């Protein structure tokens, strides 16, 4: 990441470019129904899913797990910022609720644990987003993706794709 920064590039740009290229290959190489394509991730993958869905409308739905927390809360509680989000001036321009809002009205699931510092205020972030496109699952748990959350994510994704 340091070399990218000194060269005027960002890890976020590289990761989103990789994700968008991968989606392009998937769509071109298969006869997949484009209405069934979504993105999901936990932790670092959650950040990728969050931003990818916000900038790429080909993601017809998104599931973000363990990665929804406001910059203010992270700063106040001393939670590190992922290298993915290390973008000069980002927090002056947008916050996590703005990125979530950018996904709407496409269906979005936000999964968080009350004891997870990376999604500590996910319920408050979701509450700032207008519309009814977000399904929220908040459990009494930490950061690790446990069976309860994994199963709920899979069930939600199947619900997005099975009624077509």
PDB file of C-alpha atoms in Angstrom:
ATOM      1  CA  UNK A   1       0.000   0.000   0.000  1.00  0.00           C
ATOM      2  CA  UNK A   2       2.824   2.419   0.814  1.00  0.00           C
ATOM      3  CA  UNK A   3       4.242   2.130  -2.695  1.00  0.00           C
ATOM      4  CA  UNK A   4       0.804   2.757  -4.149  1.00  0.00           C
ATOM      5  CA  UNK A   5       0.425   5.902  -2.022  1.00  0.00           C
ATOM      6  CA  UNK A   6       3.787   7.360  -2.984  1.00  0.00           C
ATOM      7  CA  UNK A   7       2.932   6.590  -6.614  1.00  0.00           C
ATOM      8  CA  UNK A   8      -0.418   8.383  -6.254  1.00  0.00           C
ATOM      9  CA  UNK A   9      -2.538   5.215  -6.220  1.00  0.00           C
ATOM     10  CA  UNK A  10      -4.732   3.590  -3.586  1.00  0.00           C
ATOM     11  CA  UNK A  11      -5.319   0.074  -2.337  1.00  0.00           C
ATOM     12  CA  UNK A  12      -9.077   0.729  -2.550  1.00  0.00           C
ATOM     13  CA  UNK A  13      -8.790   1.537  -6.252  1.00  0.00           C
ATOM     14  CA  UNK A  14      -6.812  -1.647  -6.888  1.00  0.00           C
ATOM     15  CA  UNK A  15      -9.179  -3.874  -4.905  1.00  0.00           C
ATOM     16  CA  UNK A  16     -12.316  -2.411  -6.471  1.00  0.00           C
ATOM     17  CA  UNK A  17     -10.755  -2.677  -9.910  1.00  0.00           C
ATOM     18  CA  UNK A  18      -9.968  -6.352  -9.201  1.00  0.00           C
ATOM     19  CA  UNK A  19     -13.519  -6.991  -7.929  1.00  0.00           C
ATOM     20  CA  UNK A  20     -15.112  -5.287 -10.934  1.00  0.00           C
ATOM     21  CA  UNK A  21     -12.863  -7.160 -13.364  1.00  0.00           C
ATOM     22  CA  UNK A  22     -13.697 -10.460 -11.666  1.00  0.00           C
ATOM     23  CA  UNK A  23     -17.402  -9.696 -11.984  1.00  0.00           C
ATOM     24  CA  UNK A  24     -16.923  -8.808 -15.658  1.00  0.00           C
ATOM     25  CA  UNK A  25     -15.180 -12.119 -16.311  1.00  0.00           C
ATOM     26  CA  UNK A  26     -17.896 -14.021 -14.462  1.00  0.00           C
ATOM     27  CA  UNK A  27     -20.632 -12.363 -16.476  1.00  0.00           C
ATOM     28  CA  UNK A  28     -18.839 -12.795 -19.801  1.00  0.00           C
ATOM     29  CA  UNK A  29     -17.728 -16.393 -19.241  1.00  0.00           C
ATOM     30  CA  UNK A  30     -21.059 -17.754 -18.040  1.00  0.00           C
ATOM     31  CA  UNK A  31     -24.682 -17.576 -19.005  1.00  0.00           C
ATOM     32  CA  UNK A  32     -25.523 -16.408 -15.516  1.00  0.00           C
ATOM     33  CA  UNK A  33     -28.698 -14.366 -15.181  1.00  0.00           C
ATOM     34  CA  UNK A  34     -27.392 -10.856 -14.440  1.00  0.00           C
ATOM     35  CA  UNK A  35     -30.300 -10.282 -12.060  1.00  0.00           C
ATOM     36  CA  UNK A  36     -28.852 -12.967  -9.770  1.00  0.00           C
ATOM     37  CA  UNK A  37     -25.431 -11.417  -9.287  1.00  0.00           C
ATOM     38  CA  UNK A  38     -24.559 -10.003  -5.903  1.00  0.00           C
ATOM     39  CA  UNK A  39     -21.621  -9.469  -3.615  1.00  0.00           C
ATOM     40  CA  UNK A  40     -21.030 -10.577  -0.036  1.00  0.00           C
ATOM     41  CA  UNK A  41     -18.149 -10.415   2.372  1.00  0.00           C
ATOM     42  CA  UNK A  42     -17.086 -10.410   5.999  1.00  0.00           C
ATOM     43  CA  UNK A  43     -14.482  -8.148   7.607  1.00  0.00           C
ATOM     44  CA  UNK A  44     -12.051  -7.037   4.849  1.00  0.00           C
ATOM     45  CA  UNK A  45     -14.359  -8.768   2.384  1.00  0.00           C
ATOM     46  CA  UNK A  46     -17.192  -6.768   3.936  1.00  0.00           C
ATOM     47  CA  UNK A  47     -15.444  -3.497   3.128  1.00  0.00           C
ATOM     48  CA  UNK A  48     -14.895  -4.731  -0.411  1.00  0.00           C
ATOM     49  CA  UNK A  49     -18.559  -5.754  -0.752  1.00  0.00           C
ATOM     50  CA  UNK A  50     -19.750  -2.428   0.696  1.00  0.00           C
ATOM     51  CA  UNK A  51     -17.810  -0.212  -1.678  1.00  0.00           C
ATOM     52  CA  UNK A  52     -18.074  -2.539  -4.687  1.00  0.00           C
ATOM     53  CA  UNK A  53     -21.869  -2.592  -4.502  1.00  0.00           C
ATOM     54  CA  UNK A  54     -21.952   1.191  -4.044  1.00  0.00           C
ATOM     55  CA  UNK A  55     -19.988   1.848  -7.241  1.00  0.00           C
ATOM     56  CA  UNK A  56     -21.106  -1.076  -9.449  1.00  0.00           C
ATOM     57  CA  UNK A  57     -24.820  -1.395 -10.202  1.00  0.00           C
ATOM     58  CA  UNK A  58     -24.196  -4.844 -11.660  1.00  0.00           C
ATOM     59  CA  UNK A  59     -24.171  -5.990  -8.030  1.00  0.00           C
ATOM     60  CA  UNK A  60     -27.913  -6.550  -7.743  1.00  0.00           C
ATOM     61  CA  UNK A  61     -27.687  -7.159  -3.988  1.00  0.00           C
ATOM     62  CA  UNK A  62     -25.042  -6.885  -1.280  1.00  0.00           C
ATOM     63  CA  UNK A  63     -24.324  -8.454   2.071  1.00  0.00           C
ATOM     64  CA  UNK A  64     -21.863  -6.639   4.323  1.00  0.00           C
ATOM     65  CA  UNK A  65     -20.752  -8.415   7.474  1.00  0.00           C
ATOM     66  CA  UNK A  66     -18.405  -7.146  10.178  1.00  0.00           C
ATOM     67  CA  UNK A  67     -17.554  -3.943   8.315  1.00  0.00           C
ATOM     68  CA  UNK A  68     -20.196  -1.281   8.997  1.00  0.00           C
ATOM     69  CA  UNK A  69     -19.046   1.312  11.519  1.00  0.00           C
ATOM     70  CA  UNK A  70     -18.911   5.094  11.340  1.00  0.00           C
ATOM     71  CA  UNK A  71     -15.573   6.859  11.074  1.00  0.00           C
ATOM     72  CA  UNK A  72     -16.520   8.896  14.154  1.00  0.00           C
ATOM     73  CA  UNK A  73     -16.995   5.790  16.308  1.00  0.00           C
ATOM     74  CA  UNK A  74     -13.815   4.192  15.025  1.00  0.00           C
ATOM     75  CA  UNK A  75     -11.868   7.362  15.765  1.00  0.00           C
ATOM     76  CA  UNK A  76     -13.430   7.849  19.219  1.00  0.00           C
ATOM     77  CA  UNK A  77     -12.822   4.238  20.260  1.00  0.00           C
ATOM     78  CA  UNK A  78      -9.378   3.907  18.723  1.00  0.00           C
ATOM     79  CA  UNK A  79     -10.441   1.260  16.223  1.00  0.00           C
ATOM     80  CA  UNK A  80      -8.035   1.056  13.339  1.00  0.00           C
ATOM     81  CA  UNK A  81      -9.050   2.006   9.829  1.00  0.00           C
ATOM     82  CA  UNK A  82      -8.595  -0.803   7.337  1.00  0.00           C
ATOM     83  CA  UNK A  83      -5.882  -0.260   4.757  1.00  0.00           C
ATOM     84  CA  UNK A  84      -8.644  -0.588   2.170  1.00  0.00           C
ATOM     85  CA  UNK A  85     -10.277   2.621   3.456  1.00  0.00           C
ATOM     86  CA  UNK A  86      -7.021   4.534   3.851  1.00  0.00           C
ATOM     87  CA  UNK A  87      -7.927   7.225   1.365  1.00  0.00           C
ATOM     88  CA  UNK A  88      -6.802  10.806   2.053  1.00  0.00           C
ATOM     89  CA  UNK A  89      -9.811  12.973   2.903  1.00  0.00           C
ATOM     90  CA  UNK A  90     -12.356  10.128   2.699  1.00  0.00           C
ATOM     91  CA  UNK A  91     -13.913  10.829   6.102  1.00  0.00           C
ATOM     92  CA  UNK A  92     -14.295  14.525   5.235  1.00  0.00           C
ATOM     93  CA  UNK A  93     -16.356  13.638   2.166  1.00  0.00           C
ATOM     94  CA  UNK A  94     -18.481  10.645   3.197  1.00  0.00           C
ATOM     95  CA  UNK A  95     -19.243   8.290   6.029  1.00  0.00           C
ATOM     96  CA  UNK A  96     -20.326   4.682   6.066  1.00  0.00           C
ATOM     97  CA  UNK A  97     -24.047   5.497   5.921  1.00  0.00           C
ATOM     98  CA  UNK A  98     -23.429   7.433   2.694  1.00  0.00           C
ATOM     99  CA  UNK A  99     -21.800   4.386   1.105  1.00  0.00           C
ATOM    100  CA  UNK A 100     -24.687   2.176   2.240  1.00  0.00           C
ATOM    101  CA  UNK A 101     -27.171   4.680   0.827  1.00  0.00           C
ATOM    102  CA  UNK A 102     -25.331   4.456  -2.486  1.00  0.00           C
ATOM    103  CA  UNK A 103     -26.276   0.786  -2.746  1.00  0.00           C
ATOM    104  CA  UNK A 104     -30.002   1.423  -2.427  1.00  0.00           C
ATOM    105  CA  UNK A 105     -32.557   0.658  -3.582  1.00  0.00           C
ATOM    106  CA  UNK A 106     -30.847  -2.674  -4.280  1.00  0.00           C
ATOM    107  CA  UNK A 107     -31.390  -5.188  -1.450  1.00  0.00           C
ATOM    108  CA  UNK A 108     -28.666  -5.019   1.173  1.00  0.00           C
ATOM    109  CA  UNK A 109     -28.018  -7.064   4.296  1.00  0.00           C
ATOM    110  CA  UNK A 110     -25.898  -5.661   7.125  1.00  0.00           C
ATOM    111  CA  UNK A 111     -24.656  -8.226   9.633  1.00  0.00           C
ATOM    112  CA  UNK A 112     -22.968  -7.164  12.856  1.00  0.00           C
ATOM    113  CA  UNK A 113     -22.077  -8.251  16.364  1.00  0.00           C
ATOM    114  CA  UNK A 114     -22.595  -6.036  19.383  1.00  0.00           C
ATOM    115  CA  UNK A 115     -19.086  -6.894  20.593  1.00  0.00           C
ATOM    116  CA  UNK A 116     -17.422  -6.302  17.232  1.00  0.00           C
ATOM    117  CA  UNK A 117     -15.305  -3.151  17.177  1.00  0.00           C
ATOM    118  CA  UNK A 118     -15.478  -3.129  13.371  1.00  0.00           C
ATOM    119  CA  UNK A 119     -19.288  -2.932  13.432  1.00  0.00           C
ATOM    120  CA  UNK A 120     -19.818  -1.392  16.863  1.00  0.00           C
ATOM    121  CA  UNK A 121     -22.452   1.130  15.752  1.00  0.00           C
ATOM    122  CA  UNK A 122     -23.781  -0.694  12.661  1.00  0.00           C
ATOM    123  CA  UNK A 123     -27.368  -0.341  13.893  1.00  0.00           C
ATOM    124  CA  UNK A 124     -26.949   3.448  14.184  1.00  0.00           C
ATOM    125  CA  UNK A 125     -25.282   3.655  10.758  1.00  0.00           C
ATOM    126  CA  UNK A 126     -28.160   1.704   9.181  1.00  0.00           C
ATOM    127  CA  UNK A 127     -30.693   3.954  10.941  1.00  0.00           C
ATOM    128  CA  UNK A 128     -29.237   6.973   9.083  1.00  0.00           C
ATOM    129  CA  UNK A 129     -29.997   5.434   5.674  1.00  0.00           C
ATOM    130  CA  UNK A 130     -33.335   6.341   4.093  1.00  0.00           C
ATOM    131  CA  UNK A 131     -35.446   3.657   2.486  1.00  0.00           C
ATOM    132  CA  UNK A 132     -36.349   0.109   3.340  1.00  0.00           C
ATOM    133  CA  UNK A 133     -33.827  -1.828   1.259  1.00  0.00           C
ATOM    134  CA  UNK A 134     -31.608  -2.888   4.200  1.00  0.00           C
ATOM    135  CA  UNK A 135     -32.142  -6.072   6.171  1.00  0.00           C
ATOM    136  CA  UNK A 136     -30.230  -5.936   9.421  1.00  0.00           C
ATOM    137  CA  UNK A 137     -29.005  -8.803  11.582  1.00  0.00           C
ATOM    138  CA  UNK A 138     -27.355  -7.753  14.832  1.00  0.00           C
ATOM    139  CA  UNK A 139     -26.338 -10.471  17.273  1.00  0.00           C
ATOM    140  CA  UNK A 140     -24.702 -10.633  20.689  1.00  0.00           C
ATOM    141  CA  UNK A 141     -21.297 -11.675  19.433  1.00  0.00           C
ATOM    142  CA  UNK A 142     -17.828 -10.517  18.476  1.00  0.00           C
ATOM    143  CA  UNK A 143     -16.126 -10.110  15.129  1.00  0.00           C
ATOM    144  CA  UNK A 144     -15.621 -13.722  14.069  1.00  0.00           C
ATOM    145  CA  UNK A 145     -18.142 -14.969  11.528  1.00  0.00           C
ATOM    146  CA  UNK A 146     -20.000 -17.643  13.463  1.00  0.00           C
ATOM    147  CA  UNK A 147     -22.376 -20.320  12.194  1.00  0.00           C
ATOM    148  CA  UNK A 148     -25.512 -18.307  13.099  1.00  0.00           C
ATOM    149  CA  UNK A 149     -24.482 -15.328  10.989  1.00  0.00           C
ATOM    150  CA  UNK A 150     -23.065 -17.426   8.159  1.00  0.00           C
ATOM    151  CA  UNK A 151     -26.294 -19.416   7.884  1.00  0.00           C
ATOM    152  CA  UNK A 152     -28.388 -16.231   7.980  1.00  0.00           C
ATOM    153  CA  UNK A 153     -26.278 -14.710   5.184  1.00  0.00           C
ATOM    154  CA  UNK A 154     -26.626 -17.814   3.022  1.00  0.00           C
ATOM    155  CA  UNK A 155     -30.394 -17.940   3.639  1.00  0.00           C
ATOM    156  CA  UNK A 156     -30.739 -14.257   2.731  1.00  0.00           C
ATOM    157  CA  UNK A 157     -28.716 -14.677  -0.465  1.00  0.00           C
ATOM    158  CA  UNK A 158     -30.742 -17.743  -1.461  1.00  0.00           C
ATOM    159  CA  UNK A 159     -33.877 -15.621  -0.946  1.00  0.00           C
ATOM    160  CA  UNK A 160     -32.511 -13.049  -3.429  1.00  0.00           C
ATOM    161  CA  UNK A 161     -31.794 -15.650  -6.075  1.00  0.00           C
ATOM    162  CA  UNK A 162     -34.336 -18.456  -5.729  1.00  0.00           C
ATOM    163  CA  UNK A 163     -37.522 -16.575  -6.605  1.00  0.00           C
ATOM    164  CA  UNK A 164     -36.383 -15.802 -10.162  1.00  0.00           C
TER     165      UNK A 164
END
